[in-house]
Short mmCIF file of C-alpha atoms in Angstrom, two decimals:
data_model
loop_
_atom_site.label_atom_id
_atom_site.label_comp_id
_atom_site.label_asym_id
_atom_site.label_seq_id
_atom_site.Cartn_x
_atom_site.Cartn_y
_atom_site.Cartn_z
CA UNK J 1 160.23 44.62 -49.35
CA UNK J 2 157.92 43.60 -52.44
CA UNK J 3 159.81 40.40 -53.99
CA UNK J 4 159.66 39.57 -58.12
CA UNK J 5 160.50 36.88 -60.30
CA UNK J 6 164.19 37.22 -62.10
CA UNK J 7 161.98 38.36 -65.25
CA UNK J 8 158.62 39.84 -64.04
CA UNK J 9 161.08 42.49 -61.80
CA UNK J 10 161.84 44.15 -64.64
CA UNK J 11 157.94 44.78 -65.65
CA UNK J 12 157.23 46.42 -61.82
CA UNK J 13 154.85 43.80 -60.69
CA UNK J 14 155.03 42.92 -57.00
CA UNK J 15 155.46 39.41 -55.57
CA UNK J 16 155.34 37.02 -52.49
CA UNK J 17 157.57 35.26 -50.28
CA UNK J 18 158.29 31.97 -51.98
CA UNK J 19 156.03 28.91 -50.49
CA UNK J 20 156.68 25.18 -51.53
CA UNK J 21 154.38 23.63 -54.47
CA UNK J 22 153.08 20.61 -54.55
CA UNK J 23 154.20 18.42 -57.54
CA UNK J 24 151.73 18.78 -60.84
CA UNK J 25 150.67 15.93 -62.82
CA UNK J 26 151.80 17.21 -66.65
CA UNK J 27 149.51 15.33 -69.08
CA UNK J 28 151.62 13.63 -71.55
CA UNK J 29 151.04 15.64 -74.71
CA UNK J 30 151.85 18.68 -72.91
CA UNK J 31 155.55 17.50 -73.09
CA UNK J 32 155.82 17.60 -76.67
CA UNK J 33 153.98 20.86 -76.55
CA UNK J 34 155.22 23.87 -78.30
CA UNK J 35 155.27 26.56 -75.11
CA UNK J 36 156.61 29.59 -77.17
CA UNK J 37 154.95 33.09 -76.88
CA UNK J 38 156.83 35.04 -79.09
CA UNK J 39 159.95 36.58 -79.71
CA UNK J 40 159.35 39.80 -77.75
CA UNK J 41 159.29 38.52 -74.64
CA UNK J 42 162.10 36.30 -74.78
CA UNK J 43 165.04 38.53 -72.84
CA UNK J 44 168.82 38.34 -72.85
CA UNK J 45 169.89 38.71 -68.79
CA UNK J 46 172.19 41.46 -68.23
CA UNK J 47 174.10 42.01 -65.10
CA UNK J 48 176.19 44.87 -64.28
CA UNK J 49 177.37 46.78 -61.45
CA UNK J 50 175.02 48.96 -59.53
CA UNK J 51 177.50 52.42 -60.48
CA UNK J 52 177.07 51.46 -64.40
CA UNK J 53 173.10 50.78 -64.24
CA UNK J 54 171.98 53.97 -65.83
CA UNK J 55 175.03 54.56 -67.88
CA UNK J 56 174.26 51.15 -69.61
CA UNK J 57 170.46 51.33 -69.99
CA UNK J 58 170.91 54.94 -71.62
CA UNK J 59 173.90 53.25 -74.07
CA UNK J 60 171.37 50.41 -74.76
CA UNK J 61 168.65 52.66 -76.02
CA UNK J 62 170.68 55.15 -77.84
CA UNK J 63 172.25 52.34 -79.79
CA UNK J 64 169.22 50.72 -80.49
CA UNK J 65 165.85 52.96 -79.44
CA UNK J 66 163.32 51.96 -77.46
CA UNK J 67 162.15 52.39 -74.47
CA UNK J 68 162.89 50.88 -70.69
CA UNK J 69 160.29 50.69 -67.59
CA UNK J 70 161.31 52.31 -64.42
CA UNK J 71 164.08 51.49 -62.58
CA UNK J 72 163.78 50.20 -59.05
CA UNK J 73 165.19 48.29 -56.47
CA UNK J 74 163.41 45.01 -55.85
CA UNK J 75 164.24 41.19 -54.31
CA UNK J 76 163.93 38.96 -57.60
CA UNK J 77 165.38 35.91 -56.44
CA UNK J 78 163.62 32.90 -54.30
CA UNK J 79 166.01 33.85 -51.28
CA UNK J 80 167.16 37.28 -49.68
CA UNK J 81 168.83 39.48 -52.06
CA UNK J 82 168.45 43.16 -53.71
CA UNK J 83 169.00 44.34 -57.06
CA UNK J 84 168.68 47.42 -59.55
CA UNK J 85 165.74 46.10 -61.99
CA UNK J 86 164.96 47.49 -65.01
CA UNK J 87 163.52 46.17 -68.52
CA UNK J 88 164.70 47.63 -72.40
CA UNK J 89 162.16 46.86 -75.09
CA UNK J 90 164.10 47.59 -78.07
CA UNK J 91 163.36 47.63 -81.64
CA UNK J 92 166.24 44.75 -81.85
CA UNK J 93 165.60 42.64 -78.89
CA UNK J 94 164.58 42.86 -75.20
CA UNK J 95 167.12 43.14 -72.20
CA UNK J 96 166.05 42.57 -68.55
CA UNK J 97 169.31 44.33 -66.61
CA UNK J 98 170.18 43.62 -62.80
CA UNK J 99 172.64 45.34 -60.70
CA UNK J 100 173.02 43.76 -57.62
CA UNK J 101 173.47 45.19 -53.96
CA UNK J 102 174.17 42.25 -52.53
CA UNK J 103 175.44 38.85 -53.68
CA UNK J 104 173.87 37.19 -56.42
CA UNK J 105 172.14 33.77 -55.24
CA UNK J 106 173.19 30.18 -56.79
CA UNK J 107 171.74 30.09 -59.50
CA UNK J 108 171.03 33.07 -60.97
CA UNK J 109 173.52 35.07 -63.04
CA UNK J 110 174.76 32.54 -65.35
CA UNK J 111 171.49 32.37 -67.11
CA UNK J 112 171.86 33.95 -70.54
CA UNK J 113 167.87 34.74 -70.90
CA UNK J 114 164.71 34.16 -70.39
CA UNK J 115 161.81 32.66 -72.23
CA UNK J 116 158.09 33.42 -71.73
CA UNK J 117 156.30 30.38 -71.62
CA UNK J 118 152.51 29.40 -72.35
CA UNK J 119 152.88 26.83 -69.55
CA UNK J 120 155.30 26.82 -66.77
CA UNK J 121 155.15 23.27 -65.87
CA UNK J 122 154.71 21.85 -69.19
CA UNK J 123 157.36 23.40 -70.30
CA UNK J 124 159.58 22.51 -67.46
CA UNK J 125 158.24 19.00 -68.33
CA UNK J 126 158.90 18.88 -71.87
CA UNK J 127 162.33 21.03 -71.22
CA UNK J 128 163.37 17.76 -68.72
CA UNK J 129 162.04 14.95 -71.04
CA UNK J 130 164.31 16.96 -74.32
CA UNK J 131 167.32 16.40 -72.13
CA UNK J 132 167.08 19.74 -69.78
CA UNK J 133 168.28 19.90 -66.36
CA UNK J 134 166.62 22.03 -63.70
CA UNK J 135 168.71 23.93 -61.97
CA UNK J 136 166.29 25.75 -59.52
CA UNK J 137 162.56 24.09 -58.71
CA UNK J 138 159.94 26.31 -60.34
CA UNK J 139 158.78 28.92 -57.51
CA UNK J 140 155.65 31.14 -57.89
CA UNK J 141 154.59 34.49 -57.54
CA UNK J 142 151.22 36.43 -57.69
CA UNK J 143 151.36 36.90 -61.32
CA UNK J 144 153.70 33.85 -62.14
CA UNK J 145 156.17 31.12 -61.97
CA UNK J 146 159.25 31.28 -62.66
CA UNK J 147 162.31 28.11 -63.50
CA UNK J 148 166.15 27.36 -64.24
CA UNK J 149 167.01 25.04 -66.59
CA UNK J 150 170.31 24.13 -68.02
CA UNK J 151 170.52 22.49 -71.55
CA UNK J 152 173.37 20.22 -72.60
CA UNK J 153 176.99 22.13 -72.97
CA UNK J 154 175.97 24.07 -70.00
CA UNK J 155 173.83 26.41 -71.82
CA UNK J 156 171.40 28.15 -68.96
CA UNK J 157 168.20 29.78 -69.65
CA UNK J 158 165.12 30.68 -67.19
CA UNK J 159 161.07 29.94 -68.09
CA UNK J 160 158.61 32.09 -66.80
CA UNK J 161 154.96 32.70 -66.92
CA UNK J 162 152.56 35.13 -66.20
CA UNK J 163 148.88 34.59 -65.03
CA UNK J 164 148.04 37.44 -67.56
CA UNK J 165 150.47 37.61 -70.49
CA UNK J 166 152.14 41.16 -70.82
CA UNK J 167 152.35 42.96 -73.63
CA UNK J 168 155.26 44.28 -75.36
CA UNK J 169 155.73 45.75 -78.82
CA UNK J 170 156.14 43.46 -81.50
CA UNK J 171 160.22 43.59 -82.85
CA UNK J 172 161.43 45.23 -85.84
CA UNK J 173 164.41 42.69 -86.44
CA UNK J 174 164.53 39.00 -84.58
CA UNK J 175 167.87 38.96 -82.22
CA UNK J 176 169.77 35.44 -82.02
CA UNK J 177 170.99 33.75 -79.19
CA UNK J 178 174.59 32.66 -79.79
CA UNK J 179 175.71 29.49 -78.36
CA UNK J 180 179.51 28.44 -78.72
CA UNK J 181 179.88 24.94 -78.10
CA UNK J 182 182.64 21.80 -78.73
CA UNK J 183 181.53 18.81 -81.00
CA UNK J 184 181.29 16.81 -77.34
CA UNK J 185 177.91 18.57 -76.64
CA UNK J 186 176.85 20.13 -79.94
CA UNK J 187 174.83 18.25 -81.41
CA UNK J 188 172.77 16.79 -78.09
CA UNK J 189 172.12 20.30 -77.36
CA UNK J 190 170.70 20.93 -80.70
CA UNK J 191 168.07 17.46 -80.56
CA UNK J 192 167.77 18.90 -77.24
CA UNK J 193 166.95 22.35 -78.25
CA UNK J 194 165.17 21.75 -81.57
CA UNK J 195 163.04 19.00 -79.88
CA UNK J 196 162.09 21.27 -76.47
CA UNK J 197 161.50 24.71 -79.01
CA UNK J 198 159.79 22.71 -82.09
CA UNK J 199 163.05 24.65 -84.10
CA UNK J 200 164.08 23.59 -87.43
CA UNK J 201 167.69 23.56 -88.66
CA UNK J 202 168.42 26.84 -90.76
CA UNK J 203 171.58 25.58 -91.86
CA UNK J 204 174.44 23.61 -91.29
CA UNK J 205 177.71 24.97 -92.52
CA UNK J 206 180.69 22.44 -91.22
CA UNK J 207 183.42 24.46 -93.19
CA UNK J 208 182.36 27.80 -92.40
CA UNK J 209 185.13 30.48 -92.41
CA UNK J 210 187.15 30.32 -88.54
CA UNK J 211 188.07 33.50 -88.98
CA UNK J 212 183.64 34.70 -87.90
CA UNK J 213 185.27 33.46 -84.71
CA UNK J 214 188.45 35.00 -84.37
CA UNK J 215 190.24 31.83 -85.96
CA UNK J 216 191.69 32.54 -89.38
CA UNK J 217 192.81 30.24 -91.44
CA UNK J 218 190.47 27.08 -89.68
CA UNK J 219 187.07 26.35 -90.58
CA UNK J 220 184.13 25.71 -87.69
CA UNK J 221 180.94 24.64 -87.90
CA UNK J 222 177.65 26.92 -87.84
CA UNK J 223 174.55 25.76 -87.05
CA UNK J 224 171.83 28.54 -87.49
CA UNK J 225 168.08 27.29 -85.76
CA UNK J 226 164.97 29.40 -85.93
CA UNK J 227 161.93 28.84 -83.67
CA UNK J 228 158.71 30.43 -81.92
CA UNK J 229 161.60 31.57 -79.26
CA UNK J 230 163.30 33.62 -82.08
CA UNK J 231 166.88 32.72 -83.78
CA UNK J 232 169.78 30.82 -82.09
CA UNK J 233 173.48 30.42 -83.47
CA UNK J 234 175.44 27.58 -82.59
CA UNK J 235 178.95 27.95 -83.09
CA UNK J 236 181.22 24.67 -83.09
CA UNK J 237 184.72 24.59 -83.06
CA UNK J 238 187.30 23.69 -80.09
CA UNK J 239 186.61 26.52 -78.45
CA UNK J 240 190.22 27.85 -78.14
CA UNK J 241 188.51 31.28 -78.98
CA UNK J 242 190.36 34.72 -78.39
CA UNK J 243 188.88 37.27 -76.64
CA UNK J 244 186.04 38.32 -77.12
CA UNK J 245 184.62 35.70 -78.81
CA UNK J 246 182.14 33.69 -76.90
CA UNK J 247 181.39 36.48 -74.59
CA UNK J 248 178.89 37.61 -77.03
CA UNK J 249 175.63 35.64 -75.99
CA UNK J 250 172.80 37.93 -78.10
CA UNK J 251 173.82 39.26 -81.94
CA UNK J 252 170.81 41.85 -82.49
CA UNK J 253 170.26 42.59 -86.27
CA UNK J 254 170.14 46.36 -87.40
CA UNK J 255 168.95 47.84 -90.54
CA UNK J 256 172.27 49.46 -90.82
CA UNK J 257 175.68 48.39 -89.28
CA UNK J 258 177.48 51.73 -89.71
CA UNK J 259 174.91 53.96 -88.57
CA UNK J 260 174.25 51.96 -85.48
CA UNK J 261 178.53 51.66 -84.52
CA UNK J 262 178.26 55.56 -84.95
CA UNK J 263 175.37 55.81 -82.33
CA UNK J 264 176.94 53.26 -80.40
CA UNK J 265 180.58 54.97 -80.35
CA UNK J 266 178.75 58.36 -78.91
CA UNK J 267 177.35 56.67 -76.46
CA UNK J 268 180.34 54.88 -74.79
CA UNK J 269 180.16 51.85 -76.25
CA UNK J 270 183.46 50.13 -77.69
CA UNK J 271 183.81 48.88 -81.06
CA UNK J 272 185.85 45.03 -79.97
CA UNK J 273 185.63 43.89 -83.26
CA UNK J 274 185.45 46.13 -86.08
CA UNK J 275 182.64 45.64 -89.23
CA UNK J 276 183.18 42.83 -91.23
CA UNK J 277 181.82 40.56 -94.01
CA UNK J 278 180.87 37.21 -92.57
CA UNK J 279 178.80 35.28 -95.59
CA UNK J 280 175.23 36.87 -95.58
CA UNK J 281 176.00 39.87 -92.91
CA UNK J 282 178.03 42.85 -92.11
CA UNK J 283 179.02 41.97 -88.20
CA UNK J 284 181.01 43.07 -85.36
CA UNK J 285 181.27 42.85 -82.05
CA UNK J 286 180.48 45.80 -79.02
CA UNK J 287 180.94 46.27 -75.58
CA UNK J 288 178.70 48.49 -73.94
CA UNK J 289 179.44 50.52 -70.66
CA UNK J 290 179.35 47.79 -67.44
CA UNK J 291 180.95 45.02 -69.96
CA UNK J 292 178.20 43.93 -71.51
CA UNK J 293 179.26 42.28 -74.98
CA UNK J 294 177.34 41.65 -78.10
CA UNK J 295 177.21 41.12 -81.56
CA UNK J 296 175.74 43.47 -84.12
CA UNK J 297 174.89 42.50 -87.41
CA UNK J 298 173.00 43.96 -90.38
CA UNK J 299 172.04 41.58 -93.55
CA UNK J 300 173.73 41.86 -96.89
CA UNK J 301 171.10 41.88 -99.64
CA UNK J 302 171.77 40.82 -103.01
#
């Protein structure tokens, strides 16, 4: 059975049985390195079940457009397992989707994306020294390594890197990763982040409007970060959230919010939370057949 990385599965390229690595030497300055590739190729994870793979890929891509790469059925993890693999390239953001066969090895599954890297163990380096915990040793494969880190507040992401970098379309509209943390690990994850990704701070809104997170009447705190990696929300507030608020870990900007609910609504997918006006966007919130949940936005220009 051909074995892939967690990301490269996705793309159809075979790999090996994992072997053990011997420990790198990362020159200093390659910690404070800025690793990002480009937006494209930075994917949200999606996991369904194996009886909703098809209905969700052909949801994903009527909402948005795009295109996927063959489905197939592949081992992507270090250890024995199976799983439905298929990648979306979308106009609005790329989705790497599993359905599993069999369980789902520790610790894959609660990773919320993945990030192609210029350097694997650079980055893993400079992801560690920025605070980063690794949550899997990086393990290779003949066109790659792959890595798990998890960033403070529990936020989860995977790093991987290809011998020769693939190439996917460029996006029409940057998607943002939506973080919803407590003030206890807020702002370490954002040094943390910032400092790993090279970000810079958008904005930082401590009195923005509660009710952008399903609390009316209190305020929370918005933290909006752009970097090579693409755009990241962090939203800060006690986290007593209703559903589904913080189930929504990728908001993918459209040109238009109504035309894409309408596509959405024939193909399956439920409207959670209908269109509203949150300060510079139109947004609500989907779910998309398997349970997938997101946010959709579309800017308001003046």
């Amino acid at each position: 059975m051909k074995r892939f990385t967690i990301l490269s599965a996705i793309a159809l390229f075979g790999a090996a049985p994992v072997v053990p690595v011997a420990a790198r030497t990362v020159p200093a300055a390659a910690a404070t390195a800025d690793f990002a590739v480009g937006p494209q190729y930075d994917t949200t994870h999606v996991y369904v079940a194996p009886e909703d793979f098809d209905r969700f890929v052909a949801s994903l891509t009527a909402t948005f457009g795009g295109t996927s790469t063959k489905k197939g059925a592949f081992q992507v993890t270090p250890t024995t397992s199976k799983t439905l693999s298929q990648l979306v390239l979308t106009p609005a953001g790329s989705v790497s989707v599993f359905g599993f066969t069999t369980p789902i090895p520790f610790p894959f599954g609660a990773e919320r994306n993945g990030y192609l890297v210029t350097d694997i163990d650079g980055a893993v380096a400079s992801a560690v020294k920025h605070g980063a915990t690794r949550l899997i040793a990086t393990f290779p494969d003949p066109i790659g390594r792959d890595a798990v880190v998890q960033w403070p507040g529990g936020v989860g992401m995977q790093m991987y890197w290809h011998t020769t970098k693939p190439n996917y379309p460029t996006l029409a509209t940057i998607p943002e990763n939506r973080v919803y943390l407590t003030p206890d690990a807020a702002d370490a994850f954002v040094r943390s982040w910032t400092g790993f990704a090279h970000g810079r701070i958008v904005s930082d809104d401590r009195a923005a409007d509660g009710g952008e997170i399903g609390q009316p009447g209190k305020v929370y705190r918005r933290i909006r970060v752009a970097s090579g990696y693409g755009r990241m929300t962090v939203m800060v507030s006690d986290n007593q959230l209703p559903w589904p608020y913080g189930r929504d870990v990728t908001g993918y900007e459209v040109a238009s919010l109504q035309a894409t609910l309408a596509k959405a609504q024939a193909a399956g997918v439920e409207t959670l939370v209908a269109a509203h006006t949150e300060n510079d966007r139109q947004s609500a919130i989907v779910r998309f057949p398997g349970g997938y949940i997101a946010e959709v936005h579309s800017p308001i220009t003046q």
